[in-house]
Every structure is written in structure tokens, then in C-alpha cells.
Coordinates of C-alpha atoms in Angstrom, one line a residue:
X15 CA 18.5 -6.2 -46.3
X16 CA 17.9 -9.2 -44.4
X17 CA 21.7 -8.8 -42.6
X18 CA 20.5 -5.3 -41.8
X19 CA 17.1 -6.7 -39.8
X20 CA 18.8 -10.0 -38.8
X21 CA 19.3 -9.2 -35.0
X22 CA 15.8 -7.2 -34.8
X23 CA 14.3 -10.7 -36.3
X24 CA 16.2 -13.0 -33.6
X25 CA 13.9 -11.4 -30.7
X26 CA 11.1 -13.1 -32.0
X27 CA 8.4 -9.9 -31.4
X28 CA 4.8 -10.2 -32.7
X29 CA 4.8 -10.6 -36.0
X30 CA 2.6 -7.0 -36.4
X31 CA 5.2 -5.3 -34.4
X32 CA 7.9 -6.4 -36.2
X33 CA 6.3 -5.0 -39.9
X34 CA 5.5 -1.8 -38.2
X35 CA 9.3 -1.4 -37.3
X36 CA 11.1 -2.7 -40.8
X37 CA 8.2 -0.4 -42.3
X38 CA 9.3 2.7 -39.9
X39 CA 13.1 1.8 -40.5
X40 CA 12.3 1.7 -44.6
X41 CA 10.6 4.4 -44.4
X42 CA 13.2 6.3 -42.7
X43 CA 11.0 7.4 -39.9
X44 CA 13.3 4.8 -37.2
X45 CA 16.9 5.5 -37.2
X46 CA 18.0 3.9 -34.1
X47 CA 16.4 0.8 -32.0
X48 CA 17.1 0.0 -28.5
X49 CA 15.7 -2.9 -26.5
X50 CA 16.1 -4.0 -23.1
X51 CA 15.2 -2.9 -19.6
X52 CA 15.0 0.3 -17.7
X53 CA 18.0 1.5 -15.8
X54 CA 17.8 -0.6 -12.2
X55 CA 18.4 1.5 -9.9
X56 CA 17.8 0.2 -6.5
X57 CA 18.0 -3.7 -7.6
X58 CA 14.2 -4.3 -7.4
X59 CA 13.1 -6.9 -10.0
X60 CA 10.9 -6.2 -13.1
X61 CA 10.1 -7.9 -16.0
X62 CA 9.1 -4.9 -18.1
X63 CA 11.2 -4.4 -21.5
X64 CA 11.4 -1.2 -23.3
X65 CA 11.7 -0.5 -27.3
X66 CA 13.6 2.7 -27.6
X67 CA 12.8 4.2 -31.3
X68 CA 15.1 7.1 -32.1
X69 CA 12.6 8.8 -34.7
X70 CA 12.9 12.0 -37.0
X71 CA 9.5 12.9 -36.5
X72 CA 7.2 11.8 -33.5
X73 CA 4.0 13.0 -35.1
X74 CA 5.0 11.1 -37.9
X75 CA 5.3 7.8 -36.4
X76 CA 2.4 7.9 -33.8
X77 CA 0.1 7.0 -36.6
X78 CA 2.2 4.1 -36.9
X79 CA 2.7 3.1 -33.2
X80 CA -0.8 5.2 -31.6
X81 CA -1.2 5.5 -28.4
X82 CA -3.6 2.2 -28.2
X83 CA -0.9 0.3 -29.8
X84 CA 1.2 1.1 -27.4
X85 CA -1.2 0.5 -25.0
X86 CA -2.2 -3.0 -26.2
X87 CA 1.7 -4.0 -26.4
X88 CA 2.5 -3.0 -22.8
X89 CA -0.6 -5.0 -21.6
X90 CA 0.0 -8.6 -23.9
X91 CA 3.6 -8.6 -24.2
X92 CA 4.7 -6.5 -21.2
X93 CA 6.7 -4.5 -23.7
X94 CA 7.0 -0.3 -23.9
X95 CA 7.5 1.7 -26.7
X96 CA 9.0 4.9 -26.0
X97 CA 9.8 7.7 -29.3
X98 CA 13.0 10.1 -28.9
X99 CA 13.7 12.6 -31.2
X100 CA 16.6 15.3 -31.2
X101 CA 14.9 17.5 -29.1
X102 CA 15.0 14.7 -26.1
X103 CA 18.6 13.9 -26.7
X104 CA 19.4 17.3 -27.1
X105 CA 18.1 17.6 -23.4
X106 CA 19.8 14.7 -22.4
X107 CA 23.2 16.4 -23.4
X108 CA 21.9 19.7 -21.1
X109 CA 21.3 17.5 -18.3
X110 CA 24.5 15.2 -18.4
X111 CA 23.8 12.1 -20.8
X112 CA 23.3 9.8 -17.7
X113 CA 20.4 8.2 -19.3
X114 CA 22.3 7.3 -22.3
X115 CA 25.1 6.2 -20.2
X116 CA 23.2 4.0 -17.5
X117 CA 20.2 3.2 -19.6
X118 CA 20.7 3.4 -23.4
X119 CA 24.4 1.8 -22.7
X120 CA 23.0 -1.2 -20.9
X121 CA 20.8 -2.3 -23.5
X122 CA 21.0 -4.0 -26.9
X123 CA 21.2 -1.9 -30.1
X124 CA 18.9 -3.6 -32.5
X125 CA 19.2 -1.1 -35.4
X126 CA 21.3 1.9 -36.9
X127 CA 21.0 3.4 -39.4
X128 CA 24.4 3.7 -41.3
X129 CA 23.6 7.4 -42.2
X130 CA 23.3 8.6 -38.5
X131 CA 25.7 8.2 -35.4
X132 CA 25.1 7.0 -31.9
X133 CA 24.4 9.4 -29.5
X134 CA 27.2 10.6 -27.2
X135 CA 27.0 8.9 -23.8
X136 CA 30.3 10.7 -22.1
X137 CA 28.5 11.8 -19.2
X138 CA 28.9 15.0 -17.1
X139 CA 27.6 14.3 -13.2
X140 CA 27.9 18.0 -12.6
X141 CA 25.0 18.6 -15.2
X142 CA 22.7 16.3 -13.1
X143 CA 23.5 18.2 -10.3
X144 CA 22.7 21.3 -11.9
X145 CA 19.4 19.6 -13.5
X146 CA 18.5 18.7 -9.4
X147 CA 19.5 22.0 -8.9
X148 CA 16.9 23.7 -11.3
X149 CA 14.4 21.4 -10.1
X150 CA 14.3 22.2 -6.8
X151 CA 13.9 25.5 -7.6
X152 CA 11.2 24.8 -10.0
X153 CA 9.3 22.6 -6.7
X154 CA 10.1 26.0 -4.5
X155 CA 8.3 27.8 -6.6
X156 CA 5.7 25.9 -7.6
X157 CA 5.1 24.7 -3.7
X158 CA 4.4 28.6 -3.0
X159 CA 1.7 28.2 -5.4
X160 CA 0.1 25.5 -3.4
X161 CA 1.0 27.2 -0.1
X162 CA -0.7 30.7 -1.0
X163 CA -3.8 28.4 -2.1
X164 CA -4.6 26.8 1.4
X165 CA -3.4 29.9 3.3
X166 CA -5.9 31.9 1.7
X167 CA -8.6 29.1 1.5
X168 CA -8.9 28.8 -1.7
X169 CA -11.1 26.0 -2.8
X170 CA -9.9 23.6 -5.4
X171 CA -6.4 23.2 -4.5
X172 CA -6.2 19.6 -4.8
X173 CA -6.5 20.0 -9.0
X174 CA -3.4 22.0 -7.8
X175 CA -1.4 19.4 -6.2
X176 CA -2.3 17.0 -9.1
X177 CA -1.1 19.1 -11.5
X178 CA 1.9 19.4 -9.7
X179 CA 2.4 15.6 -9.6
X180 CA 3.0 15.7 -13.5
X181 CA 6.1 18.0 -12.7
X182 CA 7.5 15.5 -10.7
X183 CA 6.9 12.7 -12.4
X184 CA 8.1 14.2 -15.9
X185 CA 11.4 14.2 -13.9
X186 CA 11.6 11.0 -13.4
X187 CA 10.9 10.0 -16.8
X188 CA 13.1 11.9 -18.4
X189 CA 15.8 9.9 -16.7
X190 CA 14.6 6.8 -16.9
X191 CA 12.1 6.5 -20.3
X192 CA 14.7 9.5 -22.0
X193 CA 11.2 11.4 -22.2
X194 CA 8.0 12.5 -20.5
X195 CA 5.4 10.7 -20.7
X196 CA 2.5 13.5 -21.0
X197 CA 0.4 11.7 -23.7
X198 CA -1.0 10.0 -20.8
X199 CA -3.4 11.2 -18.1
X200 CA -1.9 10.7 -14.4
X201 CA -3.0 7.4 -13.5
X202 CA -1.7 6.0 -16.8
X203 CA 1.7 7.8 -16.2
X204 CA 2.0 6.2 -12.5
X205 CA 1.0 2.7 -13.1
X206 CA 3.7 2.8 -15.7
X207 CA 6.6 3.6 -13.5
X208 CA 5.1 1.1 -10.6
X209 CA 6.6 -1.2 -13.2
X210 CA 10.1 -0.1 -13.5
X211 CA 10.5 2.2 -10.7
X212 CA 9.1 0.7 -6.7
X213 CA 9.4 3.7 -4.7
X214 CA 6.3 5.0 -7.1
X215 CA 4.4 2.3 -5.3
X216 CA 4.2 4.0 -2.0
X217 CA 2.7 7.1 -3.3
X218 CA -0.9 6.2 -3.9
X219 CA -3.6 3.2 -2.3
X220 CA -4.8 1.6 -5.3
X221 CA -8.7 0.1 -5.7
X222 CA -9.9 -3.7 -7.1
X223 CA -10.2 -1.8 -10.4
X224 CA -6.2 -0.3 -10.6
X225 CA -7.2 3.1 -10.2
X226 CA -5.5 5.3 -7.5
X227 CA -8.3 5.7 -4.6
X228 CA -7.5 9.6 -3.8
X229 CA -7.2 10.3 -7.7
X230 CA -10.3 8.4 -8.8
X231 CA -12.0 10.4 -5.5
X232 CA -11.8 13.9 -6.9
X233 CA -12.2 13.1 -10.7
X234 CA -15.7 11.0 -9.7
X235 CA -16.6 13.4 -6.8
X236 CA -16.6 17.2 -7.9
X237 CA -17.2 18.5 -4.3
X238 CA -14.4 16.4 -2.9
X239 CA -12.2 18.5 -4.9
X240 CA -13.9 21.5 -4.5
X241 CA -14.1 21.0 -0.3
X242 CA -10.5 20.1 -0.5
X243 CA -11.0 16.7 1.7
X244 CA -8.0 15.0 0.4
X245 CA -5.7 18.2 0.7
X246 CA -3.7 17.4 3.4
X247 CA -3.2 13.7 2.4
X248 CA -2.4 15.3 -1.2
X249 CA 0.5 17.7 0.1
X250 CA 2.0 14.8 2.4
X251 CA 2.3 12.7 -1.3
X252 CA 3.9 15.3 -2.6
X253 CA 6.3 15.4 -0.6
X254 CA 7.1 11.8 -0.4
X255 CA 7.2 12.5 -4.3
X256 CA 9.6 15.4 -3.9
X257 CA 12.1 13.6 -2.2
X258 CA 11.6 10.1 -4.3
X259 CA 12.4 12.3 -7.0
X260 CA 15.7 14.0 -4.9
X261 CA 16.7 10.3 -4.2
X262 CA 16.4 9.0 -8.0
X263 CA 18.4 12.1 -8.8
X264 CA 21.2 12.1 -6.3
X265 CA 21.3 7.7 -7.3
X266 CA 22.2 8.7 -11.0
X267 CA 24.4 11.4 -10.3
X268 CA 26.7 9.0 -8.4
X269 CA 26.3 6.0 -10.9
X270 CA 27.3 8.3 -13.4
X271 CA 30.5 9.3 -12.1
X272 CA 33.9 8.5 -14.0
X273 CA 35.3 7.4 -10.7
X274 CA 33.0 5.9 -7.8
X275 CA 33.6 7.4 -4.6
X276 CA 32.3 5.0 -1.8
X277 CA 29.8 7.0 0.4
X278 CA 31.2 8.3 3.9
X279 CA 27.4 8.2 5.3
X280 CA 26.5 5.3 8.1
X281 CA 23.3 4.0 7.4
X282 CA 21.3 3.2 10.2
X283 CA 20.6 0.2 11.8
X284 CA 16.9 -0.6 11.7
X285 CA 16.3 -2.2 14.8
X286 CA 14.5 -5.3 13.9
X287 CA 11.8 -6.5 16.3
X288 CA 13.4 -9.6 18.6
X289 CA 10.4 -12.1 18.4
X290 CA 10.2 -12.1 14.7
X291 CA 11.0 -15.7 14.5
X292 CA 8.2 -16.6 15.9
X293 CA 5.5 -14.8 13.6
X294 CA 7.0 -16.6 10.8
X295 CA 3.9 -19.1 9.8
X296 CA 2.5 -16.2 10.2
X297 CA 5.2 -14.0 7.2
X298 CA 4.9 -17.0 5.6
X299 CA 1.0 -17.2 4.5
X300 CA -0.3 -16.0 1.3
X301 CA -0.9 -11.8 0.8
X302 CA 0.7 -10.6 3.9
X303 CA 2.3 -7.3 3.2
X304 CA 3.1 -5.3 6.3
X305 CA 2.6 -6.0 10.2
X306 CA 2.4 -3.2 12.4
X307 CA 2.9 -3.8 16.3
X308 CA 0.9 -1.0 18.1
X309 CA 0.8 -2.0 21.7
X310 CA 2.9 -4.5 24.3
X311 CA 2.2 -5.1 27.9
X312 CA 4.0 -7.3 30.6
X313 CA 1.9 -9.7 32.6
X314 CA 3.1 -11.9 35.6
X315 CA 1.7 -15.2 35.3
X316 CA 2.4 -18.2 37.5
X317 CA 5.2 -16.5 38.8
X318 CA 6.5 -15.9 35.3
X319 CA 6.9 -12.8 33.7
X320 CA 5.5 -12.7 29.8
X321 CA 5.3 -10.5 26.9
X322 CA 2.0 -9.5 24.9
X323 CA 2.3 -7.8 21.7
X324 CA -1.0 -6.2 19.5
X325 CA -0.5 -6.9 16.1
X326 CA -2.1 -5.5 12.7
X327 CA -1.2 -7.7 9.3
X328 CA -2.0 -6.0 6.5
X329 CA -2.6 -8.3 3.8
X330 CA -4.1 -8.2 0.3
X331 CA -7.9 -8.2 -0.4
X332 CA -7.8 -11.4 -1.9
X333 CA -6.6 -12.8 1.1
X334 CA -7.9 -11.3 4.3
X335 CA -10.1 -14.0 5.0
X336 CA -7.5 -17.1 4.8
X337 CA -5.4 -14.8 6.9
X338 CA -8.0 -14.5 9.5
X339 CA -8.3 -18.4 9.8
X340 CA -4.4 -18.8 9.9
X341 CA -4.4 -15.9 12.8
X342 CA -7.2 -17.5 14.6
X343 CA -5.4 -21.2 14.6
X344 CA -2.0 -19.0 15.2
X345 CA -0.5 -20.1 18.6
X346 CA 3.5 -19.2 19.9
X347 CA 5.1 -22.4 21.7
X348 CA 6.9 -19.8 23.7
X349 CA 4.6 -19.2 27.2
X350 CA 6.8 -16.3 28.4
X351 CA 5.3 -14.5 24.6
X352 CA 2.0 -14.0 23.5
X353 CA 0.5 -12.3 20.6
X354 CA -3.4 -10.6 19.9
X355 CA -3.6 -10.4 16.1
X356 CA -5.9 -8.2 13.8
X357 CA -6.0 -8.0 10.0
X358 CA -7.4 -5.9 7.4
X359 CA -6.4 -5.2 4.0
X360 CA -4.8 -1.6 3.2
X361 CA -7.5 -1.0 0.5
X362 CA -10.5 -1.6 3.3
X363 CA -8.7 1.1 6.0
X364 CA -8.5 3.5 3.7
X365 CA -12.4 3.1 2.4
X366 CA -13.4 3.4 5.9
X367 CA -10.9 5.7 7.1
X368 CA -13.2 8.6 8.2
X369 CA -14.6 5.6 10.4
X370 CA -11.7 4.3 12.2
X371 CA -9.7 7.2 11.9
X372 CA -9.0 7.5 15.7
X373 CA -7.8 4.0 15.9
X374 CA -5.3 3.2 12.9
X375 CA -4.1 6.1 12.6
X376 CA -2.3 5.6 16.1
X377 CA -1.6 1.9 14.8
X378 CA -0.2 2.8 11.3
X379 CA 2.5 4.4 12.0
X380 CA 6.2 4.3 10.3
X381 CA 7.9 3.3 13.9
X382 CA 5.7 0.8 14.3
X383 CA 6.6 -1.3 11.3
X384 CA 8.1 -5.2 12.5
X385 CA 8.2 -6.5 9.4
X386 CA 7.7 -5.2 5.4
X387 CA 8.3 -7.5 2.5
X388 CA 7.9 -4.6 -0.1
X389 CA 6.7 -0.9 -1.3
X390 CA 4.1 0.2 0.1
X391 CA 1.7 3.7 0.4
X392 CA 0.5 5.2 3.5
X393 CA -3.2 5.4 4.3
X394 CA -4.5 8.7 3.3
X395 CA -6.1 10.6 6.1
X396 CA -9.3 13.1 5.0
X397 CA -9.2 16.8 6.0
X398 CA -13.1 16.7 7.4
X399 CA -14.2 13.1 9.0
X400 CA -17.1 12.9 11.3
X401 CA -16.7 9.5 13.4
X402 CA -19.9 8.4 15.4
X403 CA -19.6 5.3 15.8
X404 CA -23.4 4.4 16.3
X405 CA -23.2 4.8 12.6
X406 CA -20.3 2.0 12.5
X407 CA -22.5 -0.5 15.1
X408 CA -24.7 -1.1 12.0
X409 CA -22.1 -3.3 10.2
X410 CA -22.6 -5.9 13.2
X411 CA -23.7 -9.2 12.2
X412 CA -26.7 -9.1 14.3
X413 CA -28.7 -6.2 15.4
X414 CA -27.9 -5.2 19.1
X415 CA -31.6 -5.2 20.2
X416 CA -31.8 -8.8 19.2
X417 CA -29.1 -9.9 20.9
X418 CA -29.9 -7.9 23.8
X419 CA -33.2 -10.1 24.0
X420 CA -31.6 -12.8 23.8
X421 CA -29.1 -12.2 27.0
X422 CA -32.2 -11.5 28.7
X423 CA -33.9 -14.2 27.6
X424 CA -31.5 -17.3 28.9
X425 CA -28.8 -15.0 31.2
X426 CA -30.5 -12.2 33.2
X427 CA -33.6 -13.1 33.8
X428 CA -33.8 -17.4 33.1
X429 CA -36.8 -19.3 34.3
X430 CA -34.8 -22.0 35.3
X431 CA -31.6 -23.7 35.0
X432 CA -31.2 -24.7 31.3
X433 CA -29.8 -24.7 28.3
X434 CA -28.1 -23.3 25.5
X435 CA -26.5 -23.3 22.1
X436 CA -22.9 -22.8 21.6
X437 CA -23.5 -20.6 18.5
X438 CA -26.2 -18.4 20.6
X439 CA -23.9 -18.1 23.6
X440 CA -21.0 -16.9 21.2
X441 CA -23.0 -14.5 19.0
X442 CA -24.0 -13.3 22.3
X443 CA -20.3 -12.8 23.4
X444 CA -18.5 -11.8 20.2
X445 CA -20.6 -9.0 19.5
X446 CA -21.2 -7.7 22.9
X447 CA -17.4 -7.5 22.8
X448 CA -16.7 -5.8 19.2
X449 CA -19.6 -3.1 20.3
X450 CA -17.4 -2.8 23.4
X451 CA -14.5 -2.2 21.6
X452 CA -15.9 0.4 18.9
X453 CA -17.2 2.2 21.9
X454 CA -14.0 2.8 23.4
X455 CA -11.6 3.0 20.4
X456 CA -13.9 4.3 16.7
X457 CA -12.5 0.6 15.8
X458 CA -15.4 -2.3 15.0
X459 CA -13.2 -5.9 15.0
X460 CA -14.1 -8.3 12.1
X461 CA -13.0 -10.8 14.1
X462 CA -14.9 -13.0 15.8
X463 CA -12.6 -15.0 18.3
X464 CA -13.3 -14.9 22.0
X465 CA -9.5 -14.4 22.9
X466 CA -8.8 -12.0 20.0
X467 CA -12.2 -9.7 21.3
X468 CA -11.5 -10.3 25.2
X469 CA -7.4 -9.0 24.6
X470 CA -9.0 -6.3 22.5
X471 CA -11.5 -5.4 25.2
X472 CA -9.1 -5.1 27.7
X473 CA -6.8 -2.9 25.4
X474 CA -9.5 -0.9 24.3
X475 CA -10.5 0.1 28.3
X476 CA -7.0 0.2 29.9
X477 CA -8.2 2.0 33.1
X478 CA -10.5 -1.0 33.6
X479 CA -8.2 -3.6 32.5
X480 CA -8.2 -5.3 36.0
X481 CA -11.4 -5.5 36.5
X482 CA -11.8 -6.7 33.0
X483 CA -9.6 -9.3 33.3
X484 CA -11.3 -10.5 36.7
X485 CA -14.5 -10.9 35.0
X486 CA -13.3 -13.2 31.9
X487 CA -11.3 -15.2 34.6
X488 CA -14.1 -16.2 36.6
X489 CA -15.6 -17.2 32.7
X490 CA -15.0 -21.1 33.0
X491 CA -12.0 -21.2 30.7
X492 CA -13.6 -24.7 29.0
X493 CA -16.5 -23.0 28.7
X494 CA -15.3 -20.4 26.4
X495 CA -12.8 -22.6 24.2
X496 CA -15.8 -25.2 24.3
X497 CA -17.7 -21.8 22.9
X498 CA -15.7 -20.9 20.5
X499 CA -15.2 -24.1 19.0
X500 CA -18.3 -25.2 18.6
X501 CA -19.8 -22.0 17.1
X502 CA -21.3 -23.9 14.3
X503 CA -23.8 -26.3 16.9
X504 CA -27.5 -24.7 17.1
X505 CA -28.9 -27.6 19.3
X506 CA -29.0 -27.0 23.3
X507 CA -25.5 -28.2 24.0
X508 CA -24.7 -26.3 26.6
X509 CA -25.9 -26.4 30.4
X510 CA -26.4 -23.0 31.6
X511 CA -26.0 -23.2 35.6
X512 CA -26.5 -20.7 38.2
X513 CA -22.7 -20.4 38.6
X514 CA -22.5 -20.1 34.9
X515 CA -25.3 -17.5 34.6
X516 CA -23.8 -15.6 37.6
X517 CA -20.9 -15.5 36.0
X518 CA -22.1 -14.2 32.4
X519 CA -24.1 -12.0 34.5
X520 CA -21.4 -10.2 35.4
X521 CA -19.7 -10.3 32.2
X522 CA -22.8 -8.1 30.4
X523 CA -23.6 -6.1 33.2
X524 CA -20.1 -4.9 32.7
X525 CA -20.0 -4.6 29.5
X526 CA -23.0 -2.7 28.9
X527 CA -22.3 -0.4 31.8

């Protein structure tokens, strides 16, 4: 007996789940054990191993391995337990065998039973075909479903589209797991296959708390559902999802062929943007995910012609703010390139999408993708927004009416020639120029840099660009780097004189115009 368990002993598993499988195995419940890792299919890493029990009875030995247990195991020891019986490997020889071939084959048999035989992994890359085959016919029809829903206006059809999800994802777990995983509600079943399977990733944002943002929407909101507000970002997931699933699909059909034919297909070249070099401190910091570049300009300075590019990193939560500080210290040796960066997390867009709706979702766009170091979802775009961005103004730091005093106080209307603070005088000047910019683009900056904002500005009002650019020239250059980095200093450090206050003068009369 001890032969028979000896190589199911050498992996060393807890010693709870090792009882519960000799117990299953002597009480021939377990007839076959697999261990090892889920079919790779694009070469992405993961760490996650998988038990593979072939069972006589699933019922049977879900009171010995519940769904908590499972559960638990998957969250301490980042190992899976998945049950087959003869009806799943009965399906698996309809559908080809390719997961006992790829997966089953690559793994470790841990136990047989000498009473029953392996199952057959010969495998038939026409019957996948066929399987793809029958699904997309089973998607046809079940798309019409969803199609005569919103053509006739009928409320609720995003339950529709999540219900839908299930289809597609019990696709992919047949070929990967051997089985569906419908014990589990829909969250469960994607944060499962995030583990073993990337492109899953860029179907749904994700909150702090691991749920899915659009999922945990309509389950906590009843009339987000009913209203159908995520609709249209629903029906663009599923069909990312339909043709994840047509990819996985077409993937195993040609790994499962007898004799690999070499593809005929040129991929394209993803053009790969030429200053990339120099962003790298920037690729290199902690949390950055994606950068987006969403505007570039030529200027002619000192006879020299330069390049300005708008950036957006997207970064995770975490993060965002030591991102800012490595943005704001962020300088490119080369003078003939320059570069005005933003950054926000993917999770804060999309909880203030209705706000800024008018702005990403020019900037988020698949084209404009430099750089990517992973898989990664879209922002999901809401059916009904209203944007007024009065509403948005009261997220400033400071109220505008106190700043507005405040301008009036020491700029339009001084006694005398005086002084002021840096950290007044910058206040003053970084939120004059983030209302500026949320008045002419929906978008509110977080930032508060004086070059950032003043690029920003003259992005955000390209007709007045000139003009714009004019009035921050005549700005004493010292005087705003002196600003800006001495934000921190409340005393009177700064003389205010009358070509000074002319010049600011200018600046808000502009601004506020």
C-alpha cells in the first residue's frame, strides 16, 4: 500500500489533503490523480497547479473535497481541485481528446487505479473544429437573443449578457480544467481563469476588493440593470469574449495536430513608437501598466525644430502617487523632444467615467498604445452619462471663490507693491489652470505642476494656443520654477512688482475670460 501512495506522498501536500485523497482512493471514490499545471497556451507565466481527480461519483466526493475546501486550498496553497467523471471524458472524446492530449499528457500521473485504464489521448483536430463549429452557432443564436432584447427596448438585458458570459466561459473550461466550472457564480469562475488563462484579464476592470466593477454594478444596483447603463459596454465584452474564446479554440486545434503545419499568415508589425528609449525611468518605476500617447505637436524653438508628445501612464492604485513624483522630476536630455505627462490609475477612470468621459475616451484608445507590459481591460463606457463639469470643479483643493479673493486681493487690485507666498501664488496658479482645463476638455488634472497644467492649458484651448503661450512667456520663467519649487514656503518670500503683477494680470484675466 505504501508503494501504491509513494509518489502521491513525495509532493509533500498538506497533510489534510493528503488523508482526504488516500481516503477517496480507499474508498474507491478516486481512480485516477493528475497533478501539474494547466495547458500553456500562449507562454504566459503562472504558478497555479491543478489536482485532476478522475472520480466515479462527483456528488459523492464533494462532501469530501466541498466547495470551501476547494476554496481554502486554491487561496493557501495556490492549488485547484477539479472532479471528472465519465460523462466529462466522454465529452472530451466528442470534442477530439485535445485536453487529454495537451493537458492531461503534460502532467504527472500520481495515481491509477490498477482496475481502470488511462483515458485515450489520440486526438482528432477535426472534432475541435467541429466543437468551434457548434459553438459558433450556439453564440449566433444566442447573440439574436440579446439583439431582439435592445432592438425592442427591453429592459434588463444586461442579466442577459451575463448569463451569456457563462456560455462562453464554460468553453473555455472545458478545454482547459476538462470541465465547467458552474458551481461557482461568475466572478468566482473569472478570477479563476485570470490565473491560468491572461487574455481573461482584459475582459473586466477589477475594484480594491477583487470584484469585477461592471459585475459588482448591477448585482449592488437593481436599476443599473434594469436602465441597462452598462449595456453597451456589456455587448463590447462579449465580443472580446467571443473571439478570446475563437482564439483559444483555433490555438488547440493546431497544437493538437499529428503533424504541425507552420502558419502561412504574416503577422503584423506593430509599429513601435521611436522615442521609447527615452521614457524608460519612466517604464521602469513601480505599477506602471500601460502609456497611452494622445496628442504630439511640433514647435520651432531657437531655430530648432522639437517634438512634444501628451502622455497618459496608467499605473496601479497603489502607486499613482509615487508615479506622479517620478513624472514631475521626469526630464528628457534630448532638447529637440519633450514630453507633458498625466497619470491615473485604470480603476479611478473607470469610477469617474461618466465625468471625464469626453476626454479619455479620445485618449484611451487601442492605436494609441506606446508601450504595454501586460493584459489589460478596456475602460467601460456607460450608456447614459450626464457630464457638467461644475459638478467636477468641487473636487478642487480649494474653493474657487477663495482663490478668486485671493487674486484680487495681492494681483488685481494691490495696494501697493508687496509681497507674497510661494505656496499662495501657486495655489493661485495651479488651480486657476486645472478649472481651465476641465472647462475646455470634461477633464480636472490631479496634478499640480506649473509646466504639466500650462502644456495642458494650451492643449486643452488649441484655437488660443498662441495667445496662450504669449501670456506664460511673458511669466518670468524664474519666477515660476522659483514657484513651483517652493510650494511648501507660507512666509512672504516673494516680491510682487508692478511688472510682475501686470504680468499675472494678464495671465487671470485670460484665463477667466
Amino acid at each position: 500500500m505504501e508503494t501504491k501512495f509513494q509518489l502521491l506522498k513525495e509532493q509533500k501536500f498538506p497533510e489534510n489533503l493528503e488523508k482526504k485523497l488516500i481516503s477517496s482512493i480507499t474508498d474507491k471514490q478516486v481512480t485516477t490523480i493528475w497533478y501539474g499545471r494547466v495547458y500553456n497556451l500562449y507562454n504566459t507565466l503562472h504558478n497555479l497547479k491543478v489536482l485532476w481527480l478522475r472520480v466515479k461519483n462527483k456528488e459523492e466526493v464533494t462532501k469530501v473535497f466541498s466547495k470551501e475546501y476547494i476554496k481554502a486550498l486554491l487561496e493557501d496553497k495556490n492549488t485547484h481541485i477539479v472532479l471528472l467523471d465519465d460523462n466529462d471524458f466522454e465529452l472530451q472524446d466528442e470534442i477530439g481528446r485535445s485536453f487529454t492530449k495537451l493537458c492531461l499528457g503534460g502532467t504527472l500521473l500520481l495515481y491509477k487505479d490498477d482496475n481502470c485504464e488511462l483515458p485515450n489521448d489520440y486526438c482528432y483536430s477535426s472534432d475541435v473544429k467541429k466543437y468551434k463549429f457548434k459553438y459558433i452557432e450556439t453564440y449566433k443564436l444566442l447573440s439574436s437573443y440579446s439583439d431582439d432584447f435592445i432592438k425592442e427596448e427591453t429592459s434588463g438585458v444586461s442579466y442577459l449578457y451575463l448569463k451569456f458570459f457563462e456560455y462562453d466561459l464554460s468553453v473555455i473550461e472545458t478545454m482547459l480544467f476538462g470541465t465547467t466550472n458552474t458551481q461557482c457564480n461568475l466572478t468566482e469562475r473569472l478570477l479563476l481563469l485570470e490565473r491560468i488563462f491572461a487574455p481573461i484579464k482584459t475582459l473586466f476592470i477589477k475594484t480594491d476588493d477583487n470584484l469585477y466593477y461592471i459585475i459588482d454594478s448591477i448585482k449592488r444596483d437593481s436599476e443599473t440593470a434594469l436602465y441597462d447603463d452598462w449595456a453597451l459596454a456589456l455587448e463590447k465584452v462579449q465580443v472580446k469574449l467571443h473571439n478570446i474564446v475563437i482564439q483559444l479554440l483555433d490555438k488547440i486545434e493546431l497544437d493538437s495536430r499529428q503533424y504541425k503545419i507552420k502558419s502561412k499568415g504574416k503577422t503584423k508589425k506593430k509599429k513601435v513608437f521611436k522615442y521609447l528609449d527615452k521614457l524608460l525611468p519612466l517604464i521602469k518605476s513601480k505599477g506602471v501598466e500601460e502609456i497611452y500617447k494622445f496628442h504630439e505637436v511640433v514647435t520651432f524653438e531657437n531655430e530648432r525644430t522639437a517634438k512634444h508628445f501628451y502622455l497618459l501612464v496608467l499605473t496601479t492604485k497603489e502607486e499613482v502617487d509615487e508615479m506622479q513624483k517620478v513624472i514631475d522630476s521626469f526630464s528628457c536630455k534630448d532638447e529637440n523632444v519633450r514630453f507633458t505627462i498625466i497619470t491615473h490609475s485604470r480603476l479611478f477612470i473607470q469610477r469617474y467615467s461618466f465625468e471625464n468621459i469626453h476626454f479619455f475616451e479620445n485618449v484611451i484608445k487601442e492605436e494609441n498604445i506606446i508601450y504595454s507590459n501586460g493584459y489589460y481591460p478596456s475602460i467601460h463606457w456607460m450608456d447614459n452619462y450626464d457630464c457638467d463639469y461644475s459638478e467636477t470643479a468641487f473636487k478642487l483643493d480649494y474653493p474657487i471663490s477663495k482663490i478668486n479673493k485671493l487674486i484680487k486681493k495681492n494681483i488685481i487690485n494691490p495696494k501697493k507693491e508687496g509681497f507674497i507666498s510661494t505656496n499662495k501664488l501657486h495655489r493661485c496658479l495651479y488651480i486657476k489652470l486645472q478649472m481651465y482645463v476641465l472647462f475646455h476638455t470634461n477633464y480636472l488634472p490631479h496634478t499640480t505642476n506649473l509646466k504639466t497644467l500650462i502644456d495642458l492649458a494650451i492643449y486643452a484651448d488649441n484655437e488660443n494656443a498662441s495667445k496662450l503661450s504669449k501670456l506664460f512667456s511673458q511669466l518670468d520663467s524664474f519666477l515660476l520654477t522659483y514657484t513651483q519649487k517652493n510650494t511648501t514656503q507660507k512666509d512672504n518670500n516673494l516680491i510682487l512688482n508692478n511688472n510682475t503683477i501686470d504680468s499675472l494680470k494678464q495671465f487671470f484675466d485670460f484665463i477667466d475670460a
